[in-house]
mmCIF file of N, CA and C in Angstrom:
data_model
loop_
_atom_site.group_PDB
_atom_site.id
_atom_site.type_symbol
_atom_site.label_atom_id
_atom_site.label_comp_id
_atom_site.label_asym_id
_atom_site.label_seq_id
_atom_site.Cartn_x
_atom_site.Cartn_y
_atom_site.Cartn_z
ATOM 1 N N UNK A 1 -148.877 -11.349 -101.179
ATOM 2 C CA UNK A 1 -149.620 -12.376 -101.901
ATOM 3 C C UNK A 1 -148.760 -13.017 -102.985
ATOM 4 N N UNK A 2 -147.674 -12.352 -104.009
ATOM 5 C CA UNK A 2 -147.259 -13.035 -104.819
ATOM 6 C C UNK A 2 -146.022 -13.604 -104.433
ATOM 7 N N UNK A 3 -145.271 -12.758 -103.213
ATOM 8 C CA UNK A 3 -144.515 -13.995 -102.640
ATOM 9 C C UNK A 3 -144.918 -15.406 -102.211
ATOM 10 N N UNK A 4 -146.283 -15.880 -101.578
ATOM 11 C CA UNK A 4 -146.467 -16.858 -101.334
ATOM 12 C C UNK A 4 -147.112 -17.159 -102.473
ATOM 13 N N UNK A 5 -147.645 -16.812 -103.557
ATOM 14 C CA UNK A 5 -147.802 -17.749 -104.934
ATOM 15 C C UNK A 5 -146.469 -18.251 -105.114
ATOM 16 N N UNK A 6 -145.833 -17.604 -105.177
ATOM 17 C CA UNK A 6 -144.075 -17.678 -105.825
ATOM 18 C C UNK A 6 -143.424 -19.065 -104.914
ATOM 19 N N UNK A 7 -143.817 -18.795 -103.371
ATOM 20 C CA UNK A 7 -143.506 -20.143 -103.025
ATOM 21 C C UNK A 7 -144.046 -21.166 -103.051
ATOM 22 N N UNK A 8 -145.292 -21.150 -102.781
ATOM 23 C CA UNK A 8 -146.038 -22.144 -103.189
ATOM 24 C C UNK A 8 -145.557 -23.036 -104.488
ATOM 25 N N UNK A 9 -145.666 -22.516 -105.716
ATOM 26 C CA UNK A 9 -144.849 -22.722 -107.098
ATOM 27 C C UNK A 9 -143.900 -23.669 -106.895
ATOM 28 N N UNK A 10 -142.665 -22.945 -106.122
ATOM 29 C CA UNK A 10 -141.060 -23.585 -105.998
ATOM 30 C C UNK A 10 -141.509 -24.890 -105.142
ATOM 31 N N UNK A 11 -142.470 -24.854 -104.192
ATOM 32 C CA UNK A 11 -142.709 -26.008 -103.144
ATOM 33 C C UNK A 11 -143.534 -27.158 -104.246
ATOM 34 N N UNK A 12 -144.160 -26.759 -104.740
ATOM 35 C CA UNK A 12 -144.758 -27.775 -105.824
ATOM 36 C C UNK A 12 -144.043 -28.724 -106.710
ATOM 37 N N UNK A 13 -142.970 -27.724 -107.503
ATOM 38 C CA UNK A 13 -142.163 -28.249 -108.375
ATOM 39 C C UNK A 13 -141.392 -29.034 -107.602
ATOM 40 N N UNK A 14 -140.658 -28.653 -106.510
ATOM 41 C CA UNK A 14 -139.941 -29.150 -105.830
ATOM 42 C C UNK A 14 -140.009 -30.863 -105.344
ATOM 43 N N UNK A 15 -141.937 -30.817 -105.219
ATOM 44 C CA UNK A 15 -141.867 -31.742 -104.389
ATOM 45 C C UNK A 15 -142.151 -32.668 -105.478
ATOM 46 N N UNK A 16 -142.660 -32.239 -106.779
ATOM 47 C CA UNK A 16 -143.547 -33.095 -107.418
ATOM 48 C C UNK A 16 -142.155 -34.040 -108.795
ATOM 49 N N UNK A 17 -141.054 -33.231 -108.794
ATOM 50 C CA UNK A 17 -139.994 -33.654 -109.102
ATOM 51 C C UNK A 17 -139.076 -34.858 -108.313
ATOM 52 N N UNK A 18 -139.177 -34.812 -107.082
ATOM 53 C CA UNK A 18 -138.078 -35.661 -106.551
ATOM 54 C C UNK A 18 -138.604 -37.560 -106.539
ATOM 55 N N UNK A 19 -138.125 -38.229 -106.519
ATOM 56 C CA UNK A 19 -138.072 -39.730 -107.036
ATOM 57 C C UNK A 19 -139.031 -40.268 -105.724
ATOM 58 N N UNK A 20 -139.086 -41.327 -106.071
ATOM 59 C CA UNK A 20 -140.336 -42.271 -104.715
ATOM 60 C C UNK A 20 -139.618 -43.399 -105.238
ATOM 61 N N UNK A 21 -139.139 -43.825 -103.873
ATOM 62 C CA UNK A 21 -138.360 -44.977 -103.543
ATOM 63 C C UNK A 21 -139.908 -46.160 -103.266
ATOM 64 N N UNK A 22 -140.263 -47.110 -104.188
ATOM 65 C CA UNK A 22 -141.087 -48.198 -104.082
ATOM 66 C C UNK A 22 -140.402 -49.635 -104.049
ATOM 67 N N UNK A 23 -141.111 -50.639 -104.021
ATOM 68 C CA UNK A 23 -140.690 -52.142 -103.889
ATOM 69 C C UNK A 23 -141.161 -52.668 -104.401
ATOM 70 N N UNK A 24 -140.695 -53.383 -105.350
ATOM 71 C CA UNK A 24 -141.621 -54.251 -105.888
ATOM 72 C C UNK A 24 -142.063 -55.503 -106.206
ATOM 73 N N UNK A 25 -142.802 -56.314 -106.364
ATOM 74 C CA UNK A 25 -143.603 -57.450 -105.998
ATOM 75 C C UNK A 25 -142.662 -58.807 -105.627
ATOM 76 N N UNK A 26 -142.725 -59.882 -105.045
ATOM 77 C CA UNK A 26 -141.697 -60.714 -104.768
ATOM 78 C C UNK A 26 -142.120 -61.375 -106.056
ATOM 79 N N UNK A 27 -140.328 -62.069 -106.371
ATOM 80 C CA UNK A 27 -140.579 -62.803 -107.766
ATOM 81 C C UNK A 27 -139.209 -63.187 -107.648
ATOM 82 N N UNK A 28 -139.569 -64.214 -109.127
ATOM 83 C CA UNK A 28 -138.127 -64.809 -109.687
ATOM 84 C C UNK A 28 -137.911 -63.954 -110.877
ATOM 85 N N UNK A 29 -136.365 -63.899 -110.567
ATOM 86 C CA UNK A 29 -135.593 -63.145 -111.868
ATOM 87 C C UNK A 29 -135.526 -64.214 -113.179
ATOM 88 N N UNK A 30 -136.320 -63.626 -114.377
ATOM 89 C CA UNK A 30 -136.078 -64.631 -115.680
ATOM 90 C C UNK A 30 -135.325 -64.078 -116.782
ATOM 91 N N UNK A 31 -133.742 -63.143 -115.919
ATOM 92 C CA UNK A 31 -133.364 -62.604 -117.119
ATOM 93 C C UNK A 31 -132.796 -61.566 -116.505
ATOM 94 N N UNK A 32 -130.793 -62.171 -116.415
ATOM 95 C CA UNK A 32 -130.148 -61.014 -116.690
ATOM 96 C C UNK A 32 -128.991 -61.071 -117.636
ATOM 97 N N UNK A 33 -128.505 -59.292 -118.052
ATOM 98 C CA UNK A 33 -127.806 -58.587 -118.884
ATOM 99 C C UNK A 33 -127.073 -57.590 -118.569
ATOM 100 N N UNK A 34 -125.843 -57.896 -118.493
ATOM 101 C CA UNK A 34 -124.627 -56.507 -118.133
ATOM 102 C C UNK A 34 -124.114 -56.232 -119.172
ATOM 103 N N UNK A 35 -123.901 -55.364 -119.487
ATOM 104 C CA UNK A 35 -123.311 -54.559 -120.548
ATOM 105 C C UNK A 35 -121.225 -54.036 -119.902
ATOM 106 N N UNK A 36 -120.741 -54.079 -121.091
ATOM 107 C CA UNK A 36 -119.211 -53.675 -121.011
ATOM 108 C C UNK A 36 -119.445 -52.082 -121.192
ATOM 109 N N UNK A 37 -119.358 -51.918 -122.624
ATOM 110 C CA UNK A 37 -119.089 -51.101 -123.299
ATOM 111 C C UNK A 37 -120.948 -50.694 -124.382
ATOM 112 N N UNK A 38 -121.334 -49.886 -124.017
ATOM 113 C CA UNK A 38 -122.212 -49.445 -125.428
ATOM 114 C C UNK A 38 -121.806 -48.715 -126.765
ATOM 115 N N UNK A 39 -121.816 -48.780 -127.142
ATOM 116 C CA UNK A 39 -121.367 -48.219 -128.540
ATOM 117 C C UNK A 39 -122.420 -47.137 -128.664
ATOM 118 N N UNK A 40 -123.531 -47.316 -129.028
ATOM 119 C CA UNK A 40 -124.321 -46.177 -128.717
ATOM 120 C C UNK A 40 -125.281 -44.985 -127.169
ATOM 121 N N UNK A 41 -125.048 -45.677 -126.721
ATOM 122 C CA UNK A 41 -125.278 -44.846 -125.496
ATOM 123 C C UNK A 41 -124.388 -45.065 -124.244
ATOM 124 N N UNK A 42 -123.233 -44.370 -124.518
ATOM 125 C CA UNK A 42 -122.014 -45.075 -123.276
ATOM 126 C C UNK A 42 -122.631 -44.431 -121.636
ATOM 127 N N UNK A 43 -124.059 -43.989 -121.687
ATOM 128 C CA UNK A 43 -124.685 -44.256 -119.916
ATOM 129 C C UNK A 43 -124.855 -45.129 -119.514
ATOM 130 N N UNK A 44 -124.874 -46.420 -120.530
ATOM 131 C CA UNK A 44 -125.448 -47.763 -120.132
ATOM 132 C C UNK A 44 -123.977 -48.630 -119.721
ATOM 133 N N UNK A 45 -122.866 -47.956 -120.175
ATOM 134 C CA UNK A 45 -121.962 -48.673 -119.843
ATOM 135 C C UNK A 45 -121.707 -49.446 -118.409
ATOM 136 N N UNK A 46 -121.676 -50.917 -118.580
ATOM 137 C CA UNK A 46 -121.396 -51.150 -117.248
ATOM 138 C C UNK A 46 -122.474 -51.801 -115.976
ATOM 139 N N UNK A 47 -124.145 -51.658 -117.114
ATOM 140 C CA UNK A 47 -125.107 -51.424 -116.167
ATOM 141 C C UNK A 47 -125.805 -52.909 -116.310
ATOM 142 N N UNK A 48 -126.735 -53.621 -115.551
ATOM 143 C CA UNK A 48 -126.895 -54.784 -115.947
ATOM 144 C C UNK A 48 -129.017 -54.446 -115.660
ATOM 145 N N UNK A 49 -128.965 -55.463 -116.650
ATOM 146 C CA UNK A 49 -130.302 -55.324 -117.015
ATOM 147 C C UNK A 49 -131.367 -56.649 -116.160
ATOM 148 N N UNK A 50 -132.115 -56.537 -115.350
ATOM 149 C CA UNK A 50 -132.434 -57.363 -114.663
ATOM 150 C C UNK A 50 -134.084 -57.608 -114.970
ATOM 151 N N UNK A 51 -134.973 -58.725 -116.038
ATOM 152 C CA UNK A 51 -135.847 -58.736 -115.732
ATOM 153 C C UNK A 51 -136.557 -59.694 -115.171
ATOM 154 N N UNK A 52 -138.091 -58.997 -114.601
ATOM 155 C CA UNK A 52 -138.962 -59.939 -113.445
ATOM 156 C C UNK A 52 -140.036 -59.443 -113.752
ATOM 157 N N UNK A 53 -141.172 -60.003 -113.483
ATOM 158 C CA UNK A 53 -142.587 -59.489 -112.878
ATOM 159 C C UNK A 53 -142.252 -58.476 -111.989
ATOM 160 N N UNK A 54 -142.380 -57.010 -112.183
ATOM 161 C CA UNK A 54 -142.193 -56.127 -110.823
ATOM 162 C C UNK A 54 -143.826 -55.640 -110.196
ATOM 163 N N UNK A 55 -144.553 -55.726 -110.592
ATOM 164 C CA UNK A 55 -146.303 -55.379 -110.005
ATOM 165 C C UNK A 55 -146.268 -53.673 -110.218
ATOM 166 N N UNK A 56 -144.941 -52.862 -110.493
ATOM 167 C CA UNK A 56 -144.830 -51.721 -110.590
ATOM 168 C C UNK A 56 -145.792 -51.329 -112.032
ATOM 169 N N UNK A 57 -146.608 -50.284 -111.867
ATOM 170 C CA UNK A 57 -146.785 -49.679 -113.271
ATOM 171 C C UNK A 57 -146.036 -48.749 -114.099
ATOM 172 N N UNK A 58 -144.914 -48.532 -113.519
ATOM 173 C CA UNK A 58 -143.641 -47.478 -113.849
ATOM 174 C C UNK A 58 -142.869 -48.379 -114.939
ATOM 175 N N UNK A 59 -142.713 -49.519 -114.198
ATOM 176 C CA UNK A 59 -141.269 -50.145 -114.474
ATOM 177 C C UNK A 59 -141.762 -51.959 -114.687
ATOM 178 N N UNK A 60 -142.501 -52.414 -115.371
ATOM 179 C CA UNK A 60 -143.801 -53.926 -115.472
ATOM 180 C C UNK A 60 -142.634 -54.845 -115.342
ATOM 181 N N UNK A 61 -141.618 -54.637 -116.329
ATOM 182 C CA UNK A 61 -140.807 -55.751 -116.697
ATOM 183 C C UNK A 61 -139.589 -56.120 -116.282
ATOM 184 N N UNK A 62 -139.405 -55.320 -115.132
ATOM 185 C CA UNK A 62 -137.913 -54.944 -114.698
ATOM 186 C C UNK A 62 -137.531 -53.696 -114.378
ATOM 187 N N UNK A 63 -135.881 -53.936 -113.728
ATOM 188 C CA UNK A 63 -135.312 -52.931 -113.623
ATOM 189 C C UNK A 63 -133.632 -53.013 -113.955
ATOM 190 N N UNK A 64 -133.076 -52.024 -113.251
ATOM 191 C CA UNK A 64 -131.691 -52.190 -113.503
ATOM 192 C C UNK A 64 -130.572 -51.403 -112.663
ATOM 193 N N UNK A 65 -129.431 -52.256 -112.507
ATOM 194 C CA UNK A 65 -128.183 -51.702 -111.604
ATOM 195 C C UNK A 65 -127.627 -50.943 -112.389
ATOM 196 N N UNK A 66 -127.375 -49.512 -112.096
ATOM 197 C CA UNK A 66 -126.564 -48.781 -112.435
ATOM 198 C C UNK A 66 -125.492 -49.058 -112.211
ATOM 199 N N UNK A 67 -124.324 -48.965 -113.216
ATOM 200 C CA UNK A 67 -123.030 -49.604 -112.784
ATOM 201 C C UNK A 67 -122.280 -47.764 -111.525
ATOM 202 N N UNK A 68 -121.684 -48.418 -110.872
ATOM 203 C CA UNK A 68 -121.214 -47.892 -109.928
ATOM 204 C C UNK A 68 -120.748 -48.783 -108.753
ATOM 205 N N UNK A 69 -119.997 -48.416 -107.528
ATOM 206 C CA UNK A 69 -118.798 -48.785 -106.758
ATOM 207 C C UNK A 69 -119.285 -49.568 -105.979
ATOM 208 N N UNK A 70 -120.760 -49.439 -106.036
ATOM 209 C CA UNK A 70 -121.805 -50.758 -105.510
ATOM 210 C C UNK A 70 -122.869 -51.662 -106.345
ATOM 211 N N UNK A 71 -122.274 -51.834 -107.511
ATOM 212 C CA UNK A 71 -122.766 -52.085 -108.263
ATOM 213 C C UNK A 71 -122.660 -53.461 -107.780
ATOM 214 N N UNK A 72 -121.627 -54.114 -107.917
ATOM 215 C CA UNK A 72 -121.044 -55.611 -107.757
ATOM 216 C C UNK A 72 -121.726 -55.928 -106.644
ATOM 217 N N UNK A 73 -122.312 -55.734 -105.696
ATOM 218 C CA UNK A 73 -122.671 -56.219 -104.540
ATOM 219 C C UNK A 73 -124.509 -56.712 -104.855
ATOM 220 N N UNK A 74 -124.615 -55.341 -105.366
ATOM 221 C CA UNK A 74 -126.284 -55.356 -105.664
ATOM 222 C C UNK A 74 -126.216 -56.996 -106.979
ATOM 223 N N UNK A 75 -125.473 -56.734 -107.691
ATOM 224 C CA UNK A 75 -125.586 -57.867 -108.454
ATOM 225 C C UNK A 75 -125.282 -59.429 -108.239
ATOM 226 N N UNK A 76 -124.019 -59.421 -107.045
ATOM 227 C CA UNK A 76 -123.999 -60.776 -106.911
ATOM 228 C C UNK A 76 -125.478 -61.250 -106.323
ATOM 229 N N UNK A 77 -126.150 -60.444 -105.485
ATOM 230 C CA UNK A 77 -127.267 -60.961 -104.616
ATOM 231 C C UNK A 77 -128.455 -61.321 -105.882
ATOM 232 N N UNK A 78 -128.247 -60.332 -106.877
ATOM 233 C CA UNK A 78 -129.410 -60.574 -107.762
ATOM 234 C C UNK A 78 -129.041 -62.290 -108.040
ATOM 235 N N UNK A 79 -127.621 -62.285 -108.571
ATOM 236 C CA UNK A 79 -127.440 -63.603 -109.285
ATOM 237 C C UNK A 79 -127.508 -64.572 -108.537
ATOM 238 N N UNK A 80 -127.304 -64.629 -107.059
ATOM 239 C CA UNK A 80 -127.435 -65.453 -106.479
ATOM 240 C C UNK A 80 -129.155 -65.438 -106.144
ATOM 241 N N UNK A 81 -130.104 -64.538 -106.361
ATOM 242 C CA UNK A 81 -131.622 -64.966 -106.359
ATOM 243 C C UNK A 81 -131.908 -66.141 -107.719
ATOM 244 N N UNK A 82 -130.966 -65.547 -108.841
ATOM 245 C CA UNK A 82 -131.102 -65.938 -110.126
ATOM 246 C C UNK A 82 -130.839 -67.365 -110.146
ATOM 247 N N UNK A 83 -129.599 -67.690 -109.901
ATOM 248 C CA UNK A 83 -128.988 -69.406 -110.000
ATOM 249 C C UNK A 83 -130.184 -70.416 -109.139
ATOM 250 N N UNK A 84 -130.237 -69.818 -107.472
ATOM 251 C CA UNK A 84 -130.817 -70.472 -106.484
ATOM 252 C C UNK A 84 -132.325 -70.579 -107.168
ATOM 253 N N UNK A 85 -132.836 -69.767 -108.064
ATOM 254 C CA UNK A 85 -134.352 -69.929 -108.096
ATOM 255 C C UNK A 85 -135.197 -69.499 -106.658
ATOM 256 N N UNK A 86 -134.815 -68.207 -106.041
ATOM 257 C CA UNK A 86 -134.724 -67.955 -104.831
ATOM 258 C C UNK A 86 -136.153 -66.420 -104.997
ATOM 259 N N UNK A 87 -136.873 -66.223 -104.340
ATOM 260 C CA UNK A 87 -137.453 -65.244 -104.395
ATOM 261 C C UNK A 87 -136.664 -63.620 -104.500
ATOM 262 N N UNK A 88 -137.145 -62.846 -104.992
ATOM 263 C CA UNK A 88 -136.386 -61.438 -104.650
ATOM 264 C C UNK A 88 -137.606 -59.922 -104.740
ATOM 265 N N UNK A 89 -137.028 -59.376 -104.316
ATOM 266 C CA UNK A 89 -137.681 -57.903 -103.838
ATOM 267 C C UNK A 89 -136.856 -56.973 -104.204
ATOM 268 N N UNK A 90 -136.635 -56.031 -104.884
ATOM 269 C CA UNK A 90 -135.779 -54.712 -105.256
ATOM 270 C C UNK A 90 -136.995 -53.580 -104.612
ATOM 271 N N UNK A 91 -135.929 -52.629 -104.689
ATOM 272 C CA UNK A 91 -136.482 -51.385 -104.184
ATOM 273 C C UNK A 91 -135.808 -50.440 -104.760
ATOM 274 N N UNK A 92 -137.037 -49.746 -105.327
ATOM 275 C CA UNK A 92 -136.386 -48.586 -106.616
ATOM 276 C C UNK A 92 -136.766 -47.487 -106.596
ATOM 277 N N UNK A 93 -136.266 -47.053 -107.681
ATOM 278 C CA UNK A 93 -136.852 -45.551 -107.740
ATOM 279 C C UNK A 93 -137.650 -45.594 -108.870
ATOM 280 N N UNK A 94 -139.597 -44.893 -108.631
ATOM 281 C CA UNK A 94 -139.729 -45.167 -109.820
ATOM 282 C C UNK A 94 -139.778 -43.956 -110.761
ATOM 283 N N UNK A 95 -138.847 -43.061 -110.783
ATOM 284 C CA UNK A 95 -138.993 -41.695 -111.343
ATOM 285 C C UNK A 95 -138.604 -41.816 -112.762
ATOM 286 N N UNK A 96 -139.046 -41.410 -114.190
ATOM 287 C CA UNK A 96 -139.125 -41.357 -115.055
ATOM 288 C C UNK A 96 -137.567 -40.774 -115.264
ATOM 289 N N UNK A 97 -136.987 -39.730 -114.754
ATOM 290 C CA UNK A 97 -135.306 -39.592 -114.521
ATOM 291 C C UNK A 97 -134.535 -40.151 -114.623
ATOM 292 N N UNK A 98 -134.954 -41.235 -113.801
ATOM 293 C CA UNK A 98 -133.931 -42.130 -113.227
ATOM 294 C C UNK A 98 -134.054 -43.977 -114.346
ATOM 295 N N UNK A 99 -135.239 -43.390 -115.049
ATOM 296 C CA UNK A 99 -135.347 -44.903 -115.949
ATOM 297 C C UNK A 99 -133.754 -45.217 -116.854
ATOM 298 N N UNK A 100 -134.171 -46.506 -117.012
ATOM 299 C CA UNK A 100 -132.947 -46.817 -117.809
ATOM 300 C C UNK A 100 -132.857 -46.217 -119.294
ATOM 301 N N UNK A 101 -131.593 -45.716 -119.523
ATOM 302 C CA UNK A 101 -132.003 -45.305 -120.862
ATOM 303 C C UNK A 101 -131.391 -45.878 -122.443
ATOM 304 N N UNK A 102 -131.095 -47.329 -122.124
ATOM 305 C CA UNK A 102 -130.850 -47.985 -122.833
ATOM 306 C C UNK A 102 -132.103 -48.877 -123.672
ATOM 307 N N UNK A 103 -133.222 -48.752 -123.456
ATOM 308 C CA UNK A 103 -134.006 -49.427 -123.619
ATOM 309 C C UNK A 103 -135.088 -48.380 -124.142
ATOM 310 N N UNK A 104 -136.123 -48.330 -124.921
ATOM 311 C CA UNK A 104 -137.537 -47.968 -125.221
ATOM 312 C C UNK A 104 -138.145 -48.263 -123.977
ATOM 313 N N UNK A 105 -138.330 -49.503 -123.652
ATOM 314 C CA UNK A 105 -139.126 -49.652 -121.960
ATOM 315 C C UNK A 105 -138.786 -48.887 -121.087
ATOM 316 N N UNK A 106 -139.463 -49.358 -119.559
ATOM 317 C CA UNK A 106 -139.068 -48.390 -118.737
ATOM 318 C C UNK A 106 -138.055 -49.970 -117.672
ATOM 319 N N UNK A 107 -137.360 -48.935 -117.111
ATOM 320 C CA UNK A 107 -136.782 -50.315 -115.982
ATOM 321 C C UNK A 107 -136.889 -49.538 -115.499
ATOM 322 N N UNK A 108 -136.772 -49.911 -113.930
ATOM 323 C CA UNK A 108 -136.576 -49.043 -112.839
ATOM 324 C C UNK A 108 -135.158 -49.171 -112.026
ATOM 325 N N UNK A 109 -134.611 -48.276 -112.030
ATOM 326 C CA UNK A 109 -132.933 -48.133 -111.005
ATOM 327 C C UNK A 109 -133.025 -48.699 -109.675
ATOM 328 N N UNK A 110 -132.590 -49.781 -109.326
ATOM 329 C CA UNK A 110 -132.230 -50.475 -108.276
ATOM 330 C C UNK A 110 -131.559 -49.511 -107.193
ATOM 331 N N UNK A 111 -132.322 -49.434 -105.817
ATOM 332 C CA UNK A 111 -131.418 -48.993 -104.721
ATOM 333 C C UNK A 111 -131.416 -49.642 -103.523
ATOM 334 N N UNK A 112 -132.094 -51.322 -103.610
ATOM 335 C CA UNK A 112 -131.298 -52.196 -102.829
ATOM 336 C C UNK A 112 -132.119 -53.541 -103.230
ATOM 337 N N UNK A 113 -131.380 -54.569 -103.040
ATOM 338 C CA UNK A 113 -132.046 -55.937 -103.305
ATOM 339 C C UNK A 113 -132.302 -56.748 -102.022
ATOM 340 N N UNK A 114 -133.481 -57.182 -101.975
ATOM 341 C CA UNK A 114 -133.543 -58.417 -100.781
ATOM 342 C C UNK A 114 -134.368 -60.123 -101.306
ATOM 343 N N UNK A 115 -133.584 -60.296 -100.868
ATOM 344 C CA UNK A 115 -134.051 -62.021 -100.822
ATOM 345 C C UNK A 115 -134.554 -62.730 -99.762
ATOM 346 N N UNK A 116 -135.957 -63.494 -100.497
ATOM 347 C CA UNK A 116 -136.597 -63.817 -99.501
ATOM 348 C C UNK A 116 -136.464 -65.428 -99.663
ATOM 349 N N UNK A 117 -136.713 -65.903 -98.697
ATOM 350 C CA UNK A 117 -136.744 -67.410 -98.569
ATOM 351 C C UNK A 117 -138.579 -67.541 -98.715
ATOM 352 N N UNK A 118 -139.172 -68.635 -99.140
ATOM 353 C CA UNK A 118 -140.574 -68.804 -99.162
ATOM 354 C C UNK A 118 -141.214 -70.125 -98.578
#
């Protein structure tokens, strides 16, 4: 019996910890921000700040590219939603973990962008 409490437990935590990849609402981007260097929180180094209407209740106002080796890719597409006045869709993670932590708000971490034509 207390082995399967015991797993039960680990299966809970387990599951109730890991991130949920969502999408969120189509929109125009009114607002982006990359960062070089932070002076006070060098996690943000590098990362660009993207906001929109997301329909998410995690993440209302936006989200954001973690800078990394695909960073540049995820962002030209943003900017090119941005210039064109073009619809867009991100798909994130909305785990409290993974929020940006440059900000008091919440953003949500970008793990792919699509653009829609309307």
């Amino acid at each position: 019996m207390k082995k399967k409490l015991i797993a039960g437990l680990f299966l809970a935590i387990s599951t109730s910890a890991r991130a949920e990849i969502v999408n969120t609402q189509l929109g125009l981007i009114t607002e982006i921000t990359s960062w070089a260097e932070a002076e006070y929180i060098p996690s943000v180094d590098g990362d660009t700040l993207i906001k929109l209407t997301t329909g998410l209740v995690e993440c209302p106002s936006g989200v954001y590219i973690q800078h990394s080796e695909y960073s540049d890719k995820l962002l030209s597409m943003a900017m090119a939603a941005y210039v064109s006045s073009q619809t867009v869709r991100f798909q994130v993670w909305n785990d409290a973990e993974k929020f940006w932590k440059g900000s008091k708000d919440n953003f949500c971490k970008v793990r792919s962008v699509r653009l829609t034509k309307v």
